[in-house]
XYZ file of C-alpha atoms in Angstrom:
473
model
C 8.638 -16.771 12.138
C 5.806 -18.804 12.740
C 7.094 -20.209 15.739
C 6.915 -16.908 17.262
C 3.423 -16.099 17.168
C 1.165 -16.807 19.958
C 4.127 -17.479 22.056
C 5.568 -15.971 25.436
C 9.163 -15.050 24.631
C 11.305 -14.495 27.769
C 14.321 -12.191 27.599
C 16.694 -9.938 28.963
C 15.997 -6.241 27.321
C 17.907 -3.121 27.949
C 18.577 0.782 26.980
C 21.318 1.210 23.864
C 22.922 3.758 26.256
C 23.229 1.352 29.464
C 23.865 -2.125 28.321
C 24.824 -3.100 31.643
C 21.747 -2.616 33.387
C 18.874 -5.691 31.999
C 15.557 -6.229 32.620
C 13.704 -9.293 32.841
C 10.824 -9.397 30.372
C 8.618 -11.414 28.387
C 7.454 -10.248 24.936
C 4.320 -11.853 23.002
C 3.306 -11.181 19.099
C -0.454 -11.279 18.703
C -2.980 -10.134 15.911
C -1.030 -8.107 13.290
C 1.819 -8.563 15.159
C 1.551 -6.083 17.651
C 4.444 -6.842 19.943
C 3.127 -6.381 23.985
C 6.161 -6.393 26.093
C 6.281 -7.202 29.911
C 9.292 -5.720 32.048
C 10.334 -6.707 35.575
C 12.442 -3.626 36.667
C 13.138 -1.448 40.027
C 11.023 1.401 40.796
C 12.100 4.638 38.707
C 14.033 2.793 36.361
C 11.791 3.699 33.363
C 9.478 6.777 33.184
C 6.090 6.750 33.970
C 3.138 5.755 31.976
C 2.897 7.419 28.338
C 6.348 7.562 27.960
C 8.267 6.385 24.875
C 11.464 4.797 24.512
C 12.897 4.992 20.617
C 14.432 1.682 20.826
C 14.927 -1.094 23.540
C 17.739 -4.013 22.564
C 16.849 -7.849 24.463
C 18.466 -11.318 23.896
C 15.705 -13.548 23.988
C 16.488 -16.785 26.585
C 13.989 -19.076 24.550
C 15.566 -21.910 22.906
C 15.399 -19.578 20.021
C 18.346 -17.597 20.579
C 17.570 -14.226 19.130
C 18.763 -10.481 19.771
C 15.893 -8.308 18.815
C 15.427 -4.603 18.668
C 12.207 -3.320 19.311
C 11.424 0.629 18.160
C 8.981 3.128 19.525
C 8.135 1.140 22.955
C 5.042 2.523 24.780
C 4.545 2.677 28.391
C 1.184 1.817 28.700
C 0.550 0.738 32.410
C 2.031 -0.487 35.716
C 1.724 -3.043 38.373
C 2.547 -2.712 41.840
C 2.947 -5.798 44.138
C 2.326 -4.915 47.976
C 4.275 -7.526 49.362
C 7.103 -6.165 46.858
C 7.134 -2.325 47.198
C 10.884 -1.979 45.451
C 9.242 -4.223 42.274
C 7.264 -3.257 39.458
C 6.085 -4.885 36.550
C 5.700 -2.596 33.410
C 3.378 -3.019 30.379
C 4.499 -1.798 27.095
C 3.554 -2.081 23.454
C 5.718 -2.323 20.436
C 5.746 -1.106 17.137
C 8.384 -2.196 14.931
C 10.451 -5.579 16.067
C 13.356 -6.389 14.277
C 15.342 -10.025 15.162
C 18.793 -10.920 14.382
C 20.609 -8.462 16.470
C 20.680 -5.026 18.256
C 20.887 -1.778 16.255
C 20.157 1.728 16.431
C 17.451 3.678 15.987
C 14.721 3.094 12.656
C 15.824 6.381 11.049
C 19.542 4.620 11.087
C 20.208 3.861 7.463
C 21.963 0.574 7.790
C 19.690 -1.966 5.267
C 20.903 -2.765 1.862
C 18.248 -5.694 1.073
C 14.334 -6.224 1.430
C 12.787 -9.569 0.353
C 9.151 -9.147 0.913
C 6.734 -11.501 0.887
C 3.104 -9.775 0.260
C -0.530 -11.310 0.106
C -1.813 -11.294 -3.778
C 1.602 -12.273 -4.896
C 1.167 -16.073 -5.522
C -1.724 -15.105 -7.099
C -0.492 -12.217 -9.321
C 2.791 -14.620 -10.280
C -0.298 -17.071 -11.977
C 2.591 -19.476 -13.275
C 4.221 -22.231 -11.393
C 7.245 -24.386 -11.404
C 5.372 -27.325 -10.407
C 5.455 -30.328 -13.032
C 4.327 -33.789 -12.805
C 2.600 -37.015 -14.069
C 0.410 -39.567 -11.757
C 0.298 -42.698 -12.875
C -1.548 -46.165 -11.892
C 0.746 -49.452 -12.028
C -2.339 -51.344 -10.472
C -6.079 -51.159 -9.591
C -4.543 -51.106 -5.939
C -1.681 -48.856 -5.945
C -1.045 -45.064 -7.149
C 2.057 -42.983 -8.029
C 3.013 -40.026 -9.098
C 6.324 -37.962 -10.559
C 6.864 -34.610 -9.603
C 9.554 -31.895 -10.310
C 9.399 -28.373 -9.568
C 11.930 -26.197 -11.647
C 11.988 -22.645 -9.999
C 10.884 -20.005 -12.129
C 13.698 -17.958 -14.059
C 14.237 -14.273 -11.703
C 14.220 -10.659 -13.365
C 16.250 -8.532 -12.117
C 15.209 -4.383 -13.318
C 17.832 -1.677 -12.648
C 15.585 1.253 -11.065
C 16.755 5.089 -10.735
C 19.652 5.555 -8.022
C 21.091 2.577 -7.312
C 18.119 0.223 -6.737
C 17.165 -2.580 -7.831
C 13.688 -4.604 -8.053
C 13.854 -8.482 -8.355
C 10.752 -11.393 -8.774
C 12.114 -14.657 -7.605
C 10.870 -18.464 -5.800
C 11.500 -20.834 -3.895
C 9.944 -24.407 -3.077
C 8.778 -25.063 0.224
C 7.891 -28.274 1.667
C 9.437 -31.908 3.093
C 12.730 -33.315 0.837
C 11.710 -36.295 2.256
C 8.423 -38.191 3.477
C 6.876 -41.316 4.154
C 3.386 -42.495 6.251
C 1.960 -39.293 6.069
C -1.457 -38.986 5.351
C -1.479 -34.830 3.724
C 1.611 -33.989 2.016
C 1.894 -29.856 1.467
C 3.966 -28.400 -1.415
C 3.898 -24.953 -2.398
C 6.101 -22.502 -4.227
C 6.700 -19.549 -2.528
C 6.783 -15.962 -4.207
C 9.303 -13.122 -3.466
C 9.982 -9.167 -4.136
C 13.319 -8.543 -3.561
C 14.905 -5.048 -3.328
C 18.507 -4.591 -3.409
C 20.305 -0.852 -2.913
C 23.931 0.556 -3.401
C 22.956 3.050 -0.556
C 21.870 1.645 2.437
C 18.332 3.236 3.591
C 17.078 3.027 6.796
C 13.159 1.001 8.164
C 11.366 3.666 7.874
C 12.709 3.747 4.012
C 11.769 -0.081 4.608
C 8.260 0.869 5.195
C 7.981 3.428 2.213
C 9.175 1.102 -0.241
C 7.177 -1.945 1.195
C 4.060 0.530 0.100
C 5.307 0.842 -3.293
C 4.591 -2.502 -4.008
C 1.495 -2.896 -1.995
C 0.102 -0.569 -3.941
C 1.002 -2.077 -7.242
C -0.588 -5.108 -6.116
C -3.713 -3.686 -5.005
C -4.034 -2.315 -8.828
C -3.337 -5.351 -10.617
C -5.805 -7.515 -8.289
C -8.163 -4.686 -7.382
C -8.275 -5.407 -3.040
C -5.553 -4.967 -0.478
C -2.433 -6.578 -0.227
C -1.011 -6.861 3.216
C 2.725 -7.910 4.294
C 3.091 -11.334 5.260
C 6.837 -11.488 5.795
C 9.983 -8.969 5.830
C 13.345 -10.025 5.422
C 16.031 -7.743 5.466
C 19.773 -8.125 4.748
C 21.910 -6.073 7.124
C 25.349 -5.049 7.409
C 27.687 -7.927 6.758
C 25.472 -10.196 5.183
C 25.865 -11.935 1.949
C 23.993 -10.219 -0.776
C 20.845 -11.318 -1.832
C 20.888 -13.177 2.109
C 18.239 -11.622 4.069
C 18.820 -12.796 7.489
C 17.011 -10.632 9.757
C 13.462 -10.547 10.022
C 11.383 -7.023 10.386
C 7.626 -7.235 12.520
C 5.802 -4.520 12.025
C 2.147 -3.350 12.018
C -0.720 -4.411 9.866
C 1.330 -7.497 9.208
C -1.207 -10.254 8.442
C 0.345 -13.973 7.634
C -2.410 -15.522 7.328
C -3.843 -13.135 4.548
C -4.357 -15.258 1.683
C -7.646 -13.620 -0.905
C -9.316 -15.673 -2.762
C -8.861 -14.795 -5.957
C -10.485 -15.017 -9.009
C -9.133 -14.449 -13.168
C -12.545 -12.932 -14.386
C -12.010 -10.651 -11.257
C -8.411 -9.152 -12.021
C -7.250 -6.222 -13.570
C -4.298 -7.762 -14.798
C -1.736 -10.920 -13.902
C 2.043 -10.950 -14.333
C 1.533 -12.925 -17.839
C -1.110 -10.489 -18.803
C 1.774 -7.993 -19.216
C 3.962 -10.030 -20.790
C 6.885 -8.104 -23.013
C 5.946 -5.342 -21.084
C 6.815 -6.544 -17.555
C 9.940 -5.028 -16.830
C 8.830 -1.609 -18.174
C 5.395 -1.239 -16.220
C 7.537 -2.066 -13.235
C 10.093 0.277 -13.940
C 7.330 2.868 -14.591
C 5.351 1.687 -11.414
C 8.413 2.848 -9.355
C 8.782 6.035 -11.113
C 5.178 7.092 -10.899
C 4.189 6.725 -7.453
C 7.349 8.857 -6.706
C 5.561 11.823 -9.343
C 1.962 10.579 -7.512
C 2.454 9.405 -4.195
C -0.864 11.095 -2.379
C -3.369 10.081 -5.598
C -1.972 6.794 -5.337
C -2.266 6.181 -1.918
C -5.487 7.525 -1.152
C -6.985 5.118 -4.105
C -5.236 2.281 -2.467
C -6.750 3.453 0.949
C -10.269 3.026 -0.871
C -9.308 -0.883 -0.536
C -9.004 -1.325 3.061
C -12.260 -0.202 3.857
C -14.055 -2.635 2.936
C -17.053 -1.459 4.475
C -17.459 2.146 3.514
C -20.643 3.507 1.661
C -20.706 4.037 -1.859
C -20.794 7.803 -1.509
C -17.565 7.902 0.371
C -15.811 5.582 -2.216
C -16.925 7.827 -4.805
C -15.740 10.908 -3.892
C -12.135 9.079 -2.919
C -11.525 8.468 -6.070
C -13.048 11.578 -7.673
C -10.825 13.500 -5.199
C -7.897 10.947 -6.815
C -8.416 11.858 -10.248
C -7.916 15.525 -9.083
C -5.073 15.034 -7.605
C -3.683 12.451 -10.111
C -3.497 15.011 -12.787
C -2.325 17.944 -10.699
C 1.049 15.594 -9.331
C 1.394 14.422 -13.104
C 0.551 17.759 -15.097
C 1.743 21.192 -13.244
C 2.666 22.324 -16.033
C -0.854 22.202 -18.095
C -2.338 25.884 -17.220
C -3.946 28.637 -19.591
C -1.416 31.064 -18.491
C 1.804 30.667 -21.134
C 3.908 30.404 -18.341
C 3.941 31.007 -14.746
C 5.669 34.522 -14.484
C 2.670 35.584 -16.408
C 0.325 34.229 -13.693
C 2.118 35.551 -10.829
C 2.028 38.984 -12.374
C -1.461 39.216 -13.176
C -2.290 37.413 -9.861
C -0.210 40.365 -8.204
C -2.191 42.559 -10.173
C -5.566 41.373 -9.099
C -4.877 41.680 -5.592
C -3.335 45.107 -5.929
C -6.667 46.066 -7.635
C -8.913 45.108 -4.095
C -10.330 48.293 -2.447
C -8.568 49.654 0.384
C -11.601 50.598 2.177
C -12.661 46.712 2.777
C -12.240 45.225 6.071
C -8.297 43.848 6.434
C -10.114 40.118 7.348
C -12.095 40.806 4.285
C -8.740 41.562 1.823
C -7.040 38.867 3.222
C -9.580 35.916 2.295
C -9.941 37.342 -1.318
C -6.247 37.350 -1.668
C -6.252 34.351 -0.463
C -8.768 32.859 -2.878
C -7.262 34.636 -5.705
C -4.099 32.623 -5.658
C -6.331 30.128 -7.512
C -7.470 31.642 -9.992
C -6.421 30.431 -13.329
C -5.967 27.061 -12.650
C -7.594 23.964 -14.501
C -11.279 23.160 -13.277
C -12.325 19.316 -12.315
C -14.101 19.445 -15.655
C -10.617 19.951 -17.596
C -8.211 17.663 -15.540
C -11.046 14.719 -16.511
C -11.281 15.575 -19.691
C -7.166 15.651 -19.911
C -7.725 12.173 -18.723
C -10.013 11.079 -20.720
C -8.380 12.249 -23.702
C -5.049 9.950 -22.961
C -7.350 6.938 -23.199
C -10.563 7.913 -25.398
C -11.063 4.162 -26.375
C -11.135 2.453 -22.820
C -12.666 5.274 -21.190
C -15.794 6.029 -23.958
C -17.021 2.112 -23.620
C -17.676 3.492 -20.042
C -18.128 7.444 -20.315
C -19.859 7.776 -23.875
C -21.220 11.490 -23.597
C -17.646 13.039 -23.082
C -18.069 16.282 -22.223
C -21.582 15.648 -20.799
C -20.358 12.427 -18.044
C -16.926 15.099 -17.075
C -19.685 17.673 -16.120
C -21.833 15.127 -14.114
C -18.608 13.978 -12.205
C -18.110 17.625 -11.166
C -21.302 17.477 -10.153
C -21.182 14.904 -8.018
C -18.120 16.110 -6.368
C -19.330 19.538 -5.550
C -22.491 17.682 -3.984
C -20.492 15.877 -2.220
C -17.717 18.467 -0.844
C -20.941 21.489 -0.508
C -24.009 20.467 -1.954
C -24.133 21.841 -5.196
C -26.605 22.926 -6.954
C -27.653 20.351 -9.386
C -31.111 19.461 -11.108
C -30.061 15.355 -11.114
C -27.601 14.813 -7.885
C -29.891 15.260 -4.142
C -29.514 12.231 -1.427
C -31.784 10.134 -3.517
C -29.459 9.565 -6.119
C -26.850 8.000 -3.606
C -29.339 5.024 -2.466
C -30.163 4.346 -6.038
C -28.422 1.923 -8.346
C -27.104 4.536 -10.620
C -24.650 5.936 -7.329
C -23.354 1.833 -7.421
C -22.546 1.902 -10.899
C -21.042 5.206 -11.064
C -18.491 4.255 -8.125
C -17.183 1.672 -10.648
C -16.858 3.405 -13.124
C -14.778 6.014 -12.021
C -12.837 3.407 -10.395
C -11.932 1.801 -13.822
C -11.534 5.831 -15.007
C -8.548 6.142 -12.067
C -7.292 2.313 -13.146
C -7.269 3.033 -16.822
C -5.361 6.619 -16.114
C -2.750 4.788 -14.115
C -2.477 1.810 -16.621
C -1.923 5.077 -19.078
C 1.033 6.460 -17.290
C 2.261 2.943 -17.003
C 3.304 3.550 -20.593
C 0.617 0.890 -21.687
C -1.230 1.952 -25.245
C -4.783 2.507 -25.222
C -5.566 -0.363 -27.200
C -3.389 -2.235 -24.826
C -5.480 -1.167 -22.017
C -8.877 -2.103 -23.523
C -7.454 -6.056 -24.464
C -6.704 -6.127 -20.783
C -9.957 -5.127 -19.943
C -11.720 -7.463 -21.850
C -10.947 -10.430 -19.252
C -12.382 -8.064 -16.274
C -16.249 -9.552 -16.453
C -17.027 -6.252 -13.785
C -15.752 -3.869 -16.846
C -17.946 -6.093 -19.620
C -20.874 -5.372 -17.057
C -20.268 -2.023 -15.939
C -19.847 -0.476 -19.425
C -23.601 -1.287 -20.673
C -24.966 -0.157 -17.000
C -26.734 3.706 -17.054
C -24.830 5.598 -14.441
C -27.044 9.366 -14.523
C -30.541 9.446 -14.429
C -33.100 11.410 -16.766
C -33.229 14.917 -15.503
């Protein structure tokens, strides 16, 4: 859709529920493609500024052709011509743009296809179908023979009725001659297919899935270049339609670099189609730890101290999605009856505001500390996780530390404010970066010794590991 952006679309637009009555209009894609929509329409048509209107169809008059439905328009200002008091022109912004016809609203489950195309995937897909020889008949002249075989797809059944797909495609001229730059590329897709058609906001969820997974295996963001969606009465595996939709960024293309990477598709090798598999079943059981480390990645620019505690507050929360069950009480009957107990056992004579926040805070008592939940960590990857935390029991402590200066300003002997402008708060924040990586390589289903082989191509693990992260009391 690169013809698109940048470009003044003119159209005719109009409300599902009066498709008789149009509005001129003009609608422009800029930065992240943030749709801002123009309307030509007669006083009170539309409501007044603020107001939102779930979805708007148009048929744009361009020599492109297309029907589009736009979701969530905003009324964001007006214009009032005096020599035209019966004509307005409204200003509106647009979420979620979807071309290839007019449908209903984003919550309508109607999509049984995504092909996405995400920044980081050419790079994470580090093979190629690209093949050739050049030769030189003559001192003069130069030639070359190329072939590009596409590379074989995977298809990987996932849990009710989905299924995940890796395939390419060659783009560039069939055909050329006098040209001075020739540009061949091979393009890389994730394609989703489901027996139960789910709706864009669905779209969006499982467009994060895989973001995510990206942002692990290259360690930055991954942003969405392209959606493609196949609709109802398409071809399978044809994904006409084409979604625009916030934070979109084509031109996002890291650079990036092996000794950098936590691990490429051939790093994974026989176990490809299980980490996947796993991949889609864990950020179902971990949703919020996983997204709030991958959050860590888009701000670039955040202090050290705030990075930290992100992914402290991620290991938390990591273990407590993945381990409920782990508690010292046998089972949770038990817990709720001495809990009751407890709170029976408060004195009637304190003030009611007073009984209430004890009861409150009672209702976690019993469960696991920060200082356990590491340690369960820890203990699921002992080899990876020693070459980086080699006092066990001594680093968990210091981590709770840190947190609780962090959340309340704990009392500690080694953690004040000086400690997070000295080199030991840098190295720390890596650490326990690799400490969240490493636990979600673990529940990946990928053995310890697995985990530590991938490592060894990371040169910021090889560094990290023989850097002192607490200083001498």
């Amino acid at each position: 859709m690169d013809e698109v952006i940048g470009k003044v679309l003119k159209g005719e637009f109009w409300l599902p529920r009066e498709p008789t009555k149009k509005w001129l209009g003009t609608l422009e894609f800029k930065s992240g493609y943030h749709g801002e929509l123009d309307l030509q329409q007669i006083e009170g048509s539309l409501s007044d500024p603020g107001f939102q209107l779930p979805v708007l169809h148009g048929s744009l008059t361009n020599h492109y052709g297309y029907a589009v439905t736009l979701y969530n328009v905003i009324i964001v200002g007006k214009q009032r011509y005096l020599d035209r008091p019966d004509y307005d022109l409204l200003s509106c912004v647009t979420n979620h743009v979807l071309f290839g016809g007019n449908y209903g609203p984003e919550t309508d489950p109607n999509i049984y296809g995504i092909q996405l195309q995400l920044s980081g995937l050419a790079n994470w897909c580090d093979s190629s179908g690209f093949g050739g020889e050049a030769m030189s008949p003559t001192p003069t002249e130069f030639a070359a023979e190329l072939s590009y075989r596409p590379k074989p797809s995977i298809e990987i059944e996932l849990p009710r009725g989905k299924r995940l797909g890796f395939s390419t495609s060659f783009s560039g001229p069939m055909l050329f001659k006098d040209l001075k730059r020739v540009s061949l590329a091979e393009r890389d897709f994730i394609e989703l297919l489901f027996d139960h058609p789910i709706s864009i906001e669905q779209v969006m969820g499982e467009t994060l899935v895989w973001q995510t997974f990206l942002g692990l295996a290259l360690r930055r963001a991954s942003y969405i270049t392209q959606i493609r969606l196949q609709m109802p009465g398409d071809p399978t595996g044809d994904f006409r339609h084409i979604l625009f939709t916030p934070g979109s960024n084509p031109d996002a293309n890291p650079r990036v670099l092996r000794r950098d990477v936590l691990f490429f598709r051939s790093t994974l090798g026989s176990h490809l189609e299980s980490v996947l598999a796993n991949w889609n079943s864990l950020y179902e059981k971990a949703d919020k730890a996983i997204q709030l480390f991958a959050g860590v990645d888009y701000q670039v620019d955040a202090f050290y101290s705030t990075k930290l505690l992100s992914y402290l507050q991620c290991l938390e929360v990591l273990h407590r999605e993945l381990y409920p069950e782990e508690s010292p009480f046998p089972s949770k009957d038990i817990w709720q009856k001495t809990l009751d107990t407890l709170r029976k056992a408060l004195p009637e004579e304190l003030k009611p505001e007073l009984r209430s926040e004890l009861s409150k805070s009672l209702g976690f008592f019993g469960q696991m500390t920060l200082v356990q939940r590491l340690l369960a960590l820890y203990d699921r990857s002992p080899t990876s996780l020693s070459q980086l935390f080699p006092d066990r029991e001594g680093d968990m402590k210091f981590l709770k530390d840190i947190r609780n200066y962090l959340t309340h300003y704990g009392d500690s002997k080694v953690v004040d404010r000086n400690f997070f402008i000295s080199r030991h708060a840098l190295i720390l924040t890596l650490k326990c970066r690799f400490f969240l990586e490493i636990a979600l390589l673990s529940e990946l289903g990928l053995t310890d010794t697995k985990i530590k082989e991938m490592l060894q191509g990371c040169d910021e693990y090889l560094w990290v590991k023989r850097e002192i992260h607490r200083p001498t009391p």
